Coordinates of C-alpha atoms in Angstrom, one line a residue:
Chain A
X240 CA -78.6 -38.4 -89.8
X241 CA -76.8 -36.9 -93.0
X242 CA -78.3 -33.9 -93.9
X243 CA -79.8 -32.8 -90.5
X244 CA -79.2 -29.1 -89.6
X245 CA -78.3 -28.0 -85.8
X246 CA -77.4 -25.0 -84.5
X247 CA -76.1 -24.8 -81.2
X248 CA -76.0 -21.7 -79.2
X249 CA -73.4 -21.4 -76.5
X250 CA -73.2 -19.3 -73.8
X251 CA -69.6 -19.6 -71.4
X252 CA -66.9 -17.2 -71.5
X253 CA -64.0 -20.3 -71.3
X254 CA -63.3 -22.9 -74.0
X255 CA -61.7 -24.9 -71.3
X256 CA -64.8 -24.6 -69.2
X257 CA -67.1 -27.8 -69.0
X258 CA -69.3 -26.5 -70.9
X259 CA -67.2 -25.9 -74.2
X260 CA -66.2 -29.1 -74.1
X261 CA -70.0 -30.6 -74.0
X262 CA -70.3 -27.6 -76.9
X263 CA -67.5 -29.5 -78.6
X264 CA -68.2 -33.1 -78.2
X265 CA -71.7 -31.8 -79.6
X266 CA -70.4 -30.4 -82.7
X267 CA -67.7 -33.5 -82.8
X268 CA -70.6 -36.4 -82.6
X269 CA -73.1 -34.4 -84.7
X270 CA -70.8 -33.8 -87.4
X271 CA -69.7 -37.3 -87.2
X272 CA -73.1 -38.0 -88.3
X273 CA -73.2 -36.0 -91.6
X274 CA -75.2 -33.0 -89.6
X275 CA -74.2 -29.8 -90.4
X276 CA -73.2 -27.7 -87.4
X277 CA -73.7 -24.3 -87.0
X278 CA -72.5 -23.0 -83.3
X279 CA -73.3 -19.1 -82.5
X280 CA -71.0 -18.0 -79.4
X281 CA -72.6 -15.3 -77.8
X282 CA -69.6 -14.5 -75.6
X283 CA -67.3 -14.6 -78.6
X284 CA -69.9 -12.9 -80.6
X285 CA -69.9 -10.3 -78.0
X286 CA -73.7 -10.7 -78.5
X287 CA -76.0 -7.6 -77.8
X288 CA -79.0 -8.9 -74.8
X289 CA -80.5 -5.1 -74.5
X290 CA -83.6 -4.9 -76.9
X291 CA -83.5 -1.2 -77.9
X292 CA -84.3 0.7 -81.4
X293 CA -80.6 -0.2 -82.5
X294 CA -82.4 -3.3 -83.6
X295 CA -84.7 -1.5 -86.1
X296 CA -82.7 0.0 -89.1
X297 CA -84.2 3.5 -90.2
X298 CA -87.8 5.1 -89.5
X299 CA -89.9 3.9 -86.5
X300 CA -93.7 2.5 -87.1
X301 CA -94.1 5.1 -84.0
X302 CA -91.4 7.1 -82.9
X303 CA -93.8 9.1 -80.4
X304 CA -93.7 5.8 -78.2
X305 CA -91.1 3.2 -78.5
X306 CA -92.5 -0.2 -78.3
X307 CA -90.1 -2.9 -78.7
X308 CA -92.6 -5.6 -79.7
X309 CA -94.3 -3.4 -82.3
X310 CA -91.2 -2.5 -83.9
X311 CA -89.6 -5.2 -84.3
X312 CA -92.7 -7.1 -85.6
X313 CA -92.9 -4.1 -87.8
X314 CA -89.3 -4.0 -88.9
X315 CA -89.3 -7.8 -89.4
X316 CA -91.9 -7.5 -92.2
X317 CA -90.2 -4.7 -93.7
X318 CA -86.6 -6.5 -93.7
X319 CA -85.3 -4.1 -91.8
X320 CA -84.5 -5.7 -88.0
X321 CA -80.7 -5.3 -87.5
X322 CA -77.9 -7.4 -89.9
X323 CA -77.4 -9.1 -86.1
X324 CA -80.4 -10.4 -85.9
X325 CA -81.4 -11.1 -89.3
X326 CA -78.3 -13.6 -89.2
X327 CA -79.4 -15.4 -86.5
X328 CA -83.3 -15.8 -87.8
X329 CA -81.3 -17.8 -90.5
X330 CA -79.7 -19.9 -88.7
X331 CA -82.7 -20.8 -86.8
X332 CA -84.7 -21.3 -90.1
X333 CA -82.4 -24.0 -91.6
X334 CA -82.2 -25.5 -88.0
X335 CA -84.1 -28.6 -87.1
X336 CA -82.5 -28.7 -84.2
X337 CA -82.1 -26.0 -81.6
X338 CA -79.5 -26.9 -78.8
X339 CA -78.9 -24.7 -76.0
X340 CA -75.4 -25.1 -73.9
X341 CA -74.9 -22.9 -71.2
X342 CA -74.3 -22.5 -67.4
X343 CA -77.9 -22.2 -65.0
X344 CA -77.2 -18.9 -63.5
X345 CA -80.1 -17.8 -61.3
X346 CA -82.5 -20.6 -62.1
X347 CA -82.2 -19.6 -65.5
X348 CA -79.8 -19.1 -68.6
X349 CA -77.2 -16.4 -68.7
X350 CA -78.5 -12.6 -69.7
X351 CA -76.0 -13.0 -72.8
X352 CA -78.5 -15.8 -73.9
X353 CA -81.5 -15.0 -72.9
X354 CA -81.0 -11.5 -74.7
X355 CA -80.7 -13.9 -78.0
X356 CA -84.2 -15.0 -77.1
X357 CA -85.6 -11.3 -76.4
X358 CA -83.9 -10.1 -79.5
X359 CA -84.0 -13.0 -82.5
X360 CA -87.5 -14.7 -81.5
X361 CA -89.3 -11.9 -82.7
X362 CA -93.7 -11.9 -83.3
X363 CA -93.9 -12.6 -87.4
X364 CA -90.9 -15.0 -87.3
X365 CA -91.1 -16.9 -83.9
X366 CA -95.1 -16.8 -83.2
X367 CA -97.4 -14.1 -85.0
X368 CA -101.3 -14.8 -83.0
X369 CA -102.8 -16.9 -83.2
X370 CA -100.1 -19.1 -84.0
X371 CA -98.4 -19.7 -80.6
X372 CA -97.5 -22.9 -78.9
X373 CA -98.4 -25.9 -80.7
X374 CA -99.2 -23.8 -84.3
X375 CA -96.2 -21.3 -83.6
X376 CA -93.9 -20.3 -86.4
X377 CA -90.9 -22.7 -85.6
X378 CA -92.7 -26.1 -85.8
X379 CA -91.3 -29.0 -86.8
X380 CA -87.9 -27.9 -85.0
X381 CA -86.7 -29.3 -82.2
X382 CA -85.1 -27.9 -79.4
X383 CA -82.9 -29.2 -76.5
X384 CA -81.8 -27.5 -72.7
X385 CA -78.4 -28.4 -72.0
X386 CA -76.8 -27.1 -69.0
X387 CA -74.4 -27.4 -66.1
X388 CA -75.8 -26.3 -62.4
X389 CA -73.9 -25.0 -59.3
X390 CA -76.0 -26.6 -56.7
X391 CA -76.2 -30.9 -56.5
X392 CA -78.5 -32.7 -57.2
X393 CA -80.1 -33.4 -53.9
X394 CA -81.0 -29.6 -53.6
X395 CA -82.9 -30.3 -57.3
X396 CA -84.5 -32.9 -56.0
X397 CA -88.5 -33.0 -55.7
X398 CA -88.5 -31.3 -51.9
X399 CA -85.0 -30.6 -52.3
X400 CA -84.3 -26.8 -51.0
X401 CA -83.8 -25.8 -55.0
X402 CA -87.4 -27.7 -55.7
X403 CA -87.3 -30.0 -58.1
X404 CA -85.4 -28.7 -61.4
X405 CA -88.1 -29.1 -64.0
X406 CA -90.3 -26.2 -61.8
X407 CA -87.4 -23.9 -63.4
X408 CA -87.3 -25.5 -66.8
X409 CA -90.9 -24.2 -67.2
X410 CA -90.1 -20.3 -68.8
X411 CA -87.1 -21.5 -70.9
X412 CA -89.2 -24.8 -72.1
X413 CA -92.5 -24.0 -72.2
X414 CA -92.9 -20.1 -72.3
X415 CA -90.2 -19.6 -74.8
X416 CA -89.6 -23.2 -77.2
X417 CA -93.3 -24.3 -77.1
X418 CA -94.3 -20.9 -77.2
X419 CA -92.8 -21.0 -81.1
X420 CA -93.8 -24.2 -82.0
X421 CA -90.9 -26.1 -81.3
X422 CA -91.0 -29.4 -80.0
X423 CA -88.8 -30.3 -76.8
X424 CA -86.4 -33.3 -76.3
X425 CA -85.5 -33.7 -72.6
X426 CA -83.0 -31.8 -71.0
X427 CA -79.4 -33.2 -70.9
X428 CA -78.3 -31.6 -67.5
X429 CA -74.9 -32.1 -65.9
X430 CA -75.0 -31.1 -61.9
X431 CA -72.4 -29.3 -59.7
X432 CA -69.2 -30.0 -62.1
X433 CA -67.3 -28.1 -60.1
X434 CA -67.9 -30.4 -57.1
X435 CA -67.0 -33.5 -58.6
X436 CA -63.8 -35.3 -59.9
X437 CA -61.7 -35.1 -63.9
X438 CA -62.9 -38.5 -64.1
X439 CA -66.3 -37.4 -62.9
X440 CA -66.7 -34.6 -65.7
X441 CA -65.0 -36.9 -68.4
X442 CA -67.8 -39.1 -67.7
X443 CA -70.0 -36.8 -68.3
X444 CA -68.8 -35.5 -71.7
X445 CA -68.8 -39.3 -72.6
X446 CA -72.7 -39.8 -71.6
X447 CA -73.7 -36.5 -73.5
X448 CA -71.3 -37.8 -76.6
X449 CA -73.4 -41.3 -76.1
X450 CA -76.9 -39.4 -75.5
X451 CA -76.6 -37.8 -78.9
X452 CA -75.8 -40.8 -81.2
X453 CA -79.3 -42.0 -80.5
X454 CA -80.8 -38.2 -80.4
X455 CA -82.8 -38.5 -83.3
X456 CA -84.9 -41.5 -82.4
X457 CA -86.1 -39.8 -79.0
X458 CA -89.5 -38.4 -78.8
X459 CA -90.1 -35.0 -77.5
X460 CA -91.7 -34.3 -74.4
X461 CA -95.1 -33.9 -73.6
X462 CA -94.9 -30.1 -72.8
X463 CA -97.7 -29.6 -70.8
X464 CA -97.7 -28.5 -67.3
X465 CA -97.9 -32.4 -66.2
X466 CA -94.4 -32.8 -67.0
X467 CA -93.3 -29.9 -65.2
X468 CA -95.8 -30.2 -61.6
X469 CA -97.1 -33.5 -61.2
Chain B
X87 CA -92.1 5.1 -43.6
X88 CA -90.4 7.9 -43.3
X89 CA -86.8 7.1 -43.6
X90 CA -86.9 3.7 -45.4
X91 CA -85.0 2.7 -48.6
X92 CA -86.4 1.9 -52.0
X93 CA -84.3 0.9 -54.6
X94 CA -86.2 0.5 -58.0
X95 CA -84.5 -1.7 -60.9
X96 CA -86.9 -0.4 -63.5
X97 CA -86.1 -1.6 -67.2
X98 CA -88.3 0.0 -69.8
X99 CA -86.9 2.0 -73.0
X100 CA -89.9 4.4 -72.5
X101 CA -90.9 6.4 -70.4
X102 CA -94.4 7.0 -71.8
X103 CA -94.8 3.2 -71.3
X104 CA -97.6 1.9 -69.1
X105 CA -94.2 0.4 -66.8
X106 CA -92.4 3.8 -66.9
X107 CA -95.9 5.6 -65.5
X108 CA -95.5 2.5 -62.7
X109 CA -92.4 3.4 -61.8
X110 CA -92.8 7.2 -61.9
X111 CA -96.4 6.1 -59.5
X112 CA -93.3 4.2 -57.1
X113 CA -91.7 6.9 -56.7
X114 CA -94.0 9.6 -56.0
X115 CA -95.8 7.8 -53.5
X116 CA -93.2 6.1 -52.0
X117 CA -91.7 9.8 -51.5
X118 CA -94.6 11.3 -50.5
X119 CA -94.3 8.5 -47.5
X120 CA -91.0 9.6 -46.5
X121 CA -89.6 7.3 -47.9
X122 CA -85.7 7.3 -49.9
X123 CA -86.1 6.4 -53.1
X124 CA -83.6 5.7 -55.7
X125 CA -83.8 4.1 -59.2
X126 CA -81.7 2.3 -61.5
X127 CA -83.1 2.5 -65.0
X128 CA -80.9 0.0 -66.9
X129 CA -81.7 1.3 -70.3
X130 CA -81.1 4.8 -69.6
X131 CA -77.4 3.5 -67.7
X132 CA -77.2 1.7 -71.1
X133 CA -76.3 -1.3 -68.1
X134 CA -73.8 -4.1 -69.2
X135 CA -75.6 -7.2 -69.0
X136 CA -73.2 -10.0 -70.3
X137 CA -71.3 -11.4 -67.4
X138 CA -67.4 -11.2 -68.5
X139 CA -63.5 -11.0 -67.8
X140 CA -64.4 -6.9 -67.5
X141 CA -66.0 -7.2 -64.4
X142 CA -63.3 -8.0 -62.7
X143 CA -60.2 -5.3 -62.3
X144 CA -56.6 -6.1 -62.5
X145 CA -55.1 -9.4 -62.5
X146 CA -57.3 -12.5 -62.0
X147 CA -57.3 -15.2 -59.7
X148 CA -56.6 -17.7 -62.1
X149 CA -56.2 -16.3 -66.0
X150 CA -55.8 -20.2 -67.0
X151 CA -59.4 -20.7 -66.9
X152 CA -61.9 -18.3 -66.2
X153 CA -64.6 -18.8 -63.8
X154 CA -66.9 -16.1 -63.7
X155 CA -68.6 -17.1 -60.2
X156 CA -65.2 -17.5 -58.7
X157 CA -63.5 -14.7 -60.1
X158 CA -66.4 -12.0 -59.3
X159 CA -66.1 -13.6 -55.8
X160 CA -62.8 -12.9 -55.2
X161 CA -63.1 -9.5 -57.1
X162 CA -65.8 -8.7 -54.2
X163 CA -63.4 -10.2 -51.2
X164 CA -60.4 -7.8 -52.6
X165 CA -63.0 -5.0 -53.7
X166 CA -62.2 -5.5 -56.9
X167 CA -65.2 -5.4 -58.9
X168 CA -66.0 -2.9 -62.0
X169 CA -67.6 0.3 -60.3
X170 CA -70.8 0.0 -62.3
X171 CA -71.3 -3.2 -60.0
X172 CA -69.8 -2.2 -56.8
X173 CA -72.3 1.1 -57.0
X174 CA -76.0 -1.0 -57.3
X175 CA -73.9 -3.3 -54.7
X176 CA -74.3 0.0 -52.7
X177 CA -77.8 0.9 -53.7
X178 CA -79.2 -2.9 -52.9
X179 CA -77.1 -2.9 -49.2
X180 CA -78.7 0.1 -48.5
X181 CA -82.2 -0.5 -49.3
X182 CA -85.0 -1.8 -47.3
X183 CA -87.2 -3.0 -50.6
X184 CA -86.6 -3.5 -53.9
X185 CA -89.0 -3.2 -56.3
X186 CA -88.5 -4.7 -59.7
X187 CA -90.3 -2.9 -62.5
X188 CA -90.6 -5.0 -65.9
X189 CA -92.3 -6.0 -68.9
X190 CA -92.4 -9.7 -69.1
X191 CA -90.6 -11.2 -71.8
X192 CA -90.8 -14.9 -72.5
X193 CA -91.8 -15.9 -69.1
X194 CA -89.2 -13.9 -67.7
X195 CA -87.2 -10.4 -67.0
X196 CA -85.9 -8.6 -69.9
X197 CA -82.4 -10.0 -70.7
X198 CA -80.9 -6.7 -69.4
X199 CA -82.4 -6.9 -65.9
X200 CA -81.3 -10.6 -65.7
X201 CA -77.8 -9.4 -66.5
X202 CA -78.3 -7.1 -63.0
X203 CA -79.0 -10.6 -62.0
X204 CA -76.3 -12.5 -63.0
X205 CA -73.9 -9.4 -62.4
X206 CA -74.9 -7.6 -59.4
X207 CA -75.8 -10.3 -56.7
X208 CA -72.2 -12.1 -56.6
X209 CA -71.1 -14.8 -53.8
X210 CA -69.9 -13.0 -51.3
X211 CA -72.1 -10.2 -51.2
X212 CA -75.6 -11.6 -52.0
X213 CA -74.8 -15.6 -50.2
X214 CA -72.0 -17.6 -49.5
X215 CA -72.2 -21.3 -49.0
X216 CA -74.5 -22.5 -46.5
X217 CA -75.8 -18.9 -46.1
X218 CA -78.5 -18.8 -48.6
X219 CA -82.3 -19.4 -48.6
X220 CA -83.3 -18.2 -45.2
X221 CA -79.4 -17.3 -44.1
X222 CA -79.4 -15.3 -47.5
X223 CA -77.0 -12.3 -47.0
X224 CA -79.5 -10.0 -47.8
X225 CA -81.9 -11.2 -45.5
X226 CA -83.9 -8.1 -43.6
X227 CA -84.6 -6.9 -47.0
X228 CA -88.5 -7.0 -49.2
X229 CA -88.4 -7.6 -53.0
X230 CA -91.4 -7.1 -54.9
X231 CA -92.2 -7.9 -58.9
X232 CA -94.4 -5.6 -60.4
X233 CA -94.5 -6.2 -64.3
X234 CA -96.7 -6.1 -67.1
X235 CA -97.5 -9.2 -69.4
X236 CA -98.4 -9.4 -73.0
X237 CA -100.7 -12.1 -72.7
X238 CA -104.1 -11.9 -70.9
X239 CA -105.4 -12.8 -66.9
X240 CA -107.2 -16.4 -68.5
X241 CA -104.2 -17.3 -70.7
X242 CA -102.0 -17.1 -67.1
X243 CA -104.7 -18.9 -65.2
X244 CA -104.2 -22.6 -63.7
X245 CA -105.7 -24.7 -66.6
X246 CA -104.7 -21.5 -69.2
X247 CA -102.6 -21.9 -71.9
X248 CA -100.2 -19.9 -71.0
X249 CA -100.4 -22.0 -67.0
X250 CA -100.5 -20.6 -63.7
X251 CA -98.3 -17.4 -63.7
X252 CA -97.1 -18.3 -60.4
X253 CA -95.2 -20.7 -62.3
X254 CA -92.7 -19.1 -64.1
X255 CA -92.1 -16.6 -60.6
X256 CA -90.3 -19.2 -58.9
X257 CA -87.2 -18.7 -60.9
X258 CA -86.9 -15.0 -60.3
X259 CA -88.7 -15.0 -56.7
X260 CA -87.6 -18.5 -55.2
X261 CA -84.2 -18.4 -56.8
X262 CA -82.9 -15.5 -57.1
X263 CA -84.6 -13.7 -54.0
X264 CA -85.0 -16.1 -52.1
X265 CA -81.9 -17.4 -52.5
X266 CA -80.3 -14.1 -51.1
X267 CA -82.3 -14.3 -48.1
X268 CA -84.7 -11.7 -49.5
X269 CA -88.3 -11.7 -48.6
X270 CA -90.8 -11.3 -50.9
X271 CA -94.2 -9.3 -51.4
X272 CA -96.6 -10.6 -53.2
X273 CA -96.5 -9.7 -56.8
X274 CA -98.0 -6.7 -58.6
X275 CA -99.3 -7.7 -61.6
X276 CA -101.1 -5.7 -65.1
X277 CA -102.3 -8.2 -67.3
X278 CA -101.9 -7.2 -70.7
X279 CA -102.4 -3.6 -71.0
X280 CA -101.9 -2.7 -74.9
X281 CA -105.0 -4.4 -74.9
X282 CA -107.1 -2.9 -73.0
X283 CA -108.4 1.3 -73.1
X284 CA -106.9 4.2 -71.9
X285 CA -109.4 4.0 -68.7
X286 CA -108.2 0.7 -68.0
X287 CA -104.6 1.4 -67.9
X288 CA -104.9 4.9 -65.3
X289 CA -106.7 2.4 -63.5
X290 CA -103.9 0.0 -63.2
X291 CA -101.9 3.1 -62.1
X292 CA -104.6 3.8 -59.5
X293 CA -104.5 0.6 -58.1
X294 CA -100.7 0.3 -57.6
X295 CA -100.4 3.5 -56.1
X296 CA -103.4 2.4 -53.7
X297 CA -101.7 -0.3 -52.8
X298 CA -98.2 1.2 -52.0
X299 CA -100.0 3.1 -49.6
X300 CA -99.9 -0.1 -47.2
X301 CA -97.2 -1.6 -48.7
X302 CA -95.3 -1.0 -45.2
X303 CA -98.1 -3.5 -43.5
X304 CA -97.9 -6.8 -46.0
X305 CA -96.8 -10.2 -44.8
X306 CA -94.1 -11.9 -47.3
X307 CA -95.6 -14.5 -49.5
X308 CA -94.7 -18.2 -47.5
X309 CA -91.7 -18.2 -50.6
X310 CA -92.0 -22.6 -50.9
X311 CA -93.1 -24.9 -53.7
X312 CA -96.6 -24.7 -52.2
X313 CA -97.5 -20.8 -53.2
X314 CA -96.1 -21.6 -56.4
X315 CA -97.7 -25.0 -57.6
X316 CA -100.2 -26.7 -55.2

């Protein structure tokens, strides 16, 4: 609805690539909606995964024993995290929704994007104890798992060789979004793209367009390890 | 045994760090064994973990559109591949065990030993379609996660907050290793050490370098949906 906030953060190296065009459609139907649409691409960005002191400006809290955590925990309440990540904690804060487009390599997401998670989700913005999971930092946001897969979906089947595909969405779901606070809508997944037709993959641009015209009236899911392992 | 192969993938920025003492333990005993032991610390290498156009050398297979799985797997038939890859590609073929030597963060590996991940194991040299799971291409070898968690042995219980921490292995051991054909040791776990004293932590070192002592003797974990959520 008008006024809505989303940022999307995208994680392929090729526009033309499946997955810029669900990225666009995204920003297309949202906008169409009077959201405003942010979009980070990492790849484009040339965004930094490593978590090292580069992302603490000046003196270290303890420069006897680098600890990553510490310091950026440190640095965040001192102002003084990187201008890279500082610019993606805003965007975060204005979002209320969280989208996540990107390729499943190895069960998970890329390194580009899960460095985005190691790096911007830091303890004092994200989570500070005791407010993790459902008091963490980022309530009242909503996040959403978008992503293609290589393998079909018979191998993500429950007693499928890949097990079923919610065992994976676990870490990314669970460990990381409800970790923060933030609610989770059900994943929008698109398998094996490269194993199926044009018209195949135009359909499926044209179910995620459709999926998100009615995105704000779904309810998130109940995030509990039910939902994953029943 | 005298004259097996260890590769460690160890990414910590310090080496005071509880991890970087792990690693150090890994290597002194494995040594001590007989054993050949070579490491690959990421941060130190400063390792590249975004997955992009730069892996691949000269001309590509099609510049139209790029597709990082294809590309890096035709990169690898026409040995192709940046050297930073095609050396751990050495290091892993050579190696009997690999040990993996990590902090958890979010549920996961660090973002820039997921971009080893996503970087080093290409089609081709890791599987090829049908051989993965058990027809893996690196099947004869052990893997073994030994990392450190933030969070404490109840959160990571079955009925903890935090769930089972079986649950978020499956990713890296079911689908990445066990994907290749890799077998895989049981993991080696320090619960939350910042927390604990100084007493507590040499005796987490004690413990792991005790148990390297029979590594040699351990049965693989039965790698299935049953060791990770019944």
């Amino acid at each position: 609805p008008p006024g809505r906030k989303v940022l999307i953060v995208y994680a392929h190296q090729e526009p033309k690539s499946l997955n810029g065009s669900l990225k666009r459609v995204a920003v297309e139907e949202l906008s169409k909606q009077g959201c405003s649409v942010t979009v980070s691409d990492l790849y484009a960005m040339q965004f930094e995964p490593r978590a090292t002191r580069n992302d603490i400006v000046g003196c270290l809290h303890n420069a006897e024993e680098f600890n990553y955590g510490v310091e950026t925990w440190e640095a965040y309440k001192r102002g003084s995290l990187s201008s890279d990540l500082i610019e993606e904690q805003k965007k975060v804060q204005e979002a209320d929704l969280l989208i996540f487009q990107f390729p499943l390599y190895w069960f998970s997401m890329p390194a580009i994007m899960k460095g985005w998670m190691d790096r911007v989700l830091v303890q004092g913005f994200a989570h500070e104890f005791p407010n993790c999971y459902d008091s963490g930092l980022l309530k009242n946001k909503l996040a959403l798992f978008s992503f293609t897969t290589g393998g079909s979906r018979e191998m993500y089947a429950k007693g499928g060789i890949s097990g079923d595909i919610r065992y994976l969405l676990w870490p990314m779901q669970h460990g990381i979004m409800h970790f923060c606070g933030v609610k989770v809508l059900a994943p929008h997944i698109c398998f094996a793209p490269e194993y199926v037709s044009e018209e195949k993959r135009e359909e499926m641009l044209i179910a995620w367009a459709q999926r998100l015209k009615t995105l704000w009236k779904e309810e998130p899911i109940n995030c509990s390890p039910e939902w994953y392992f029943k």
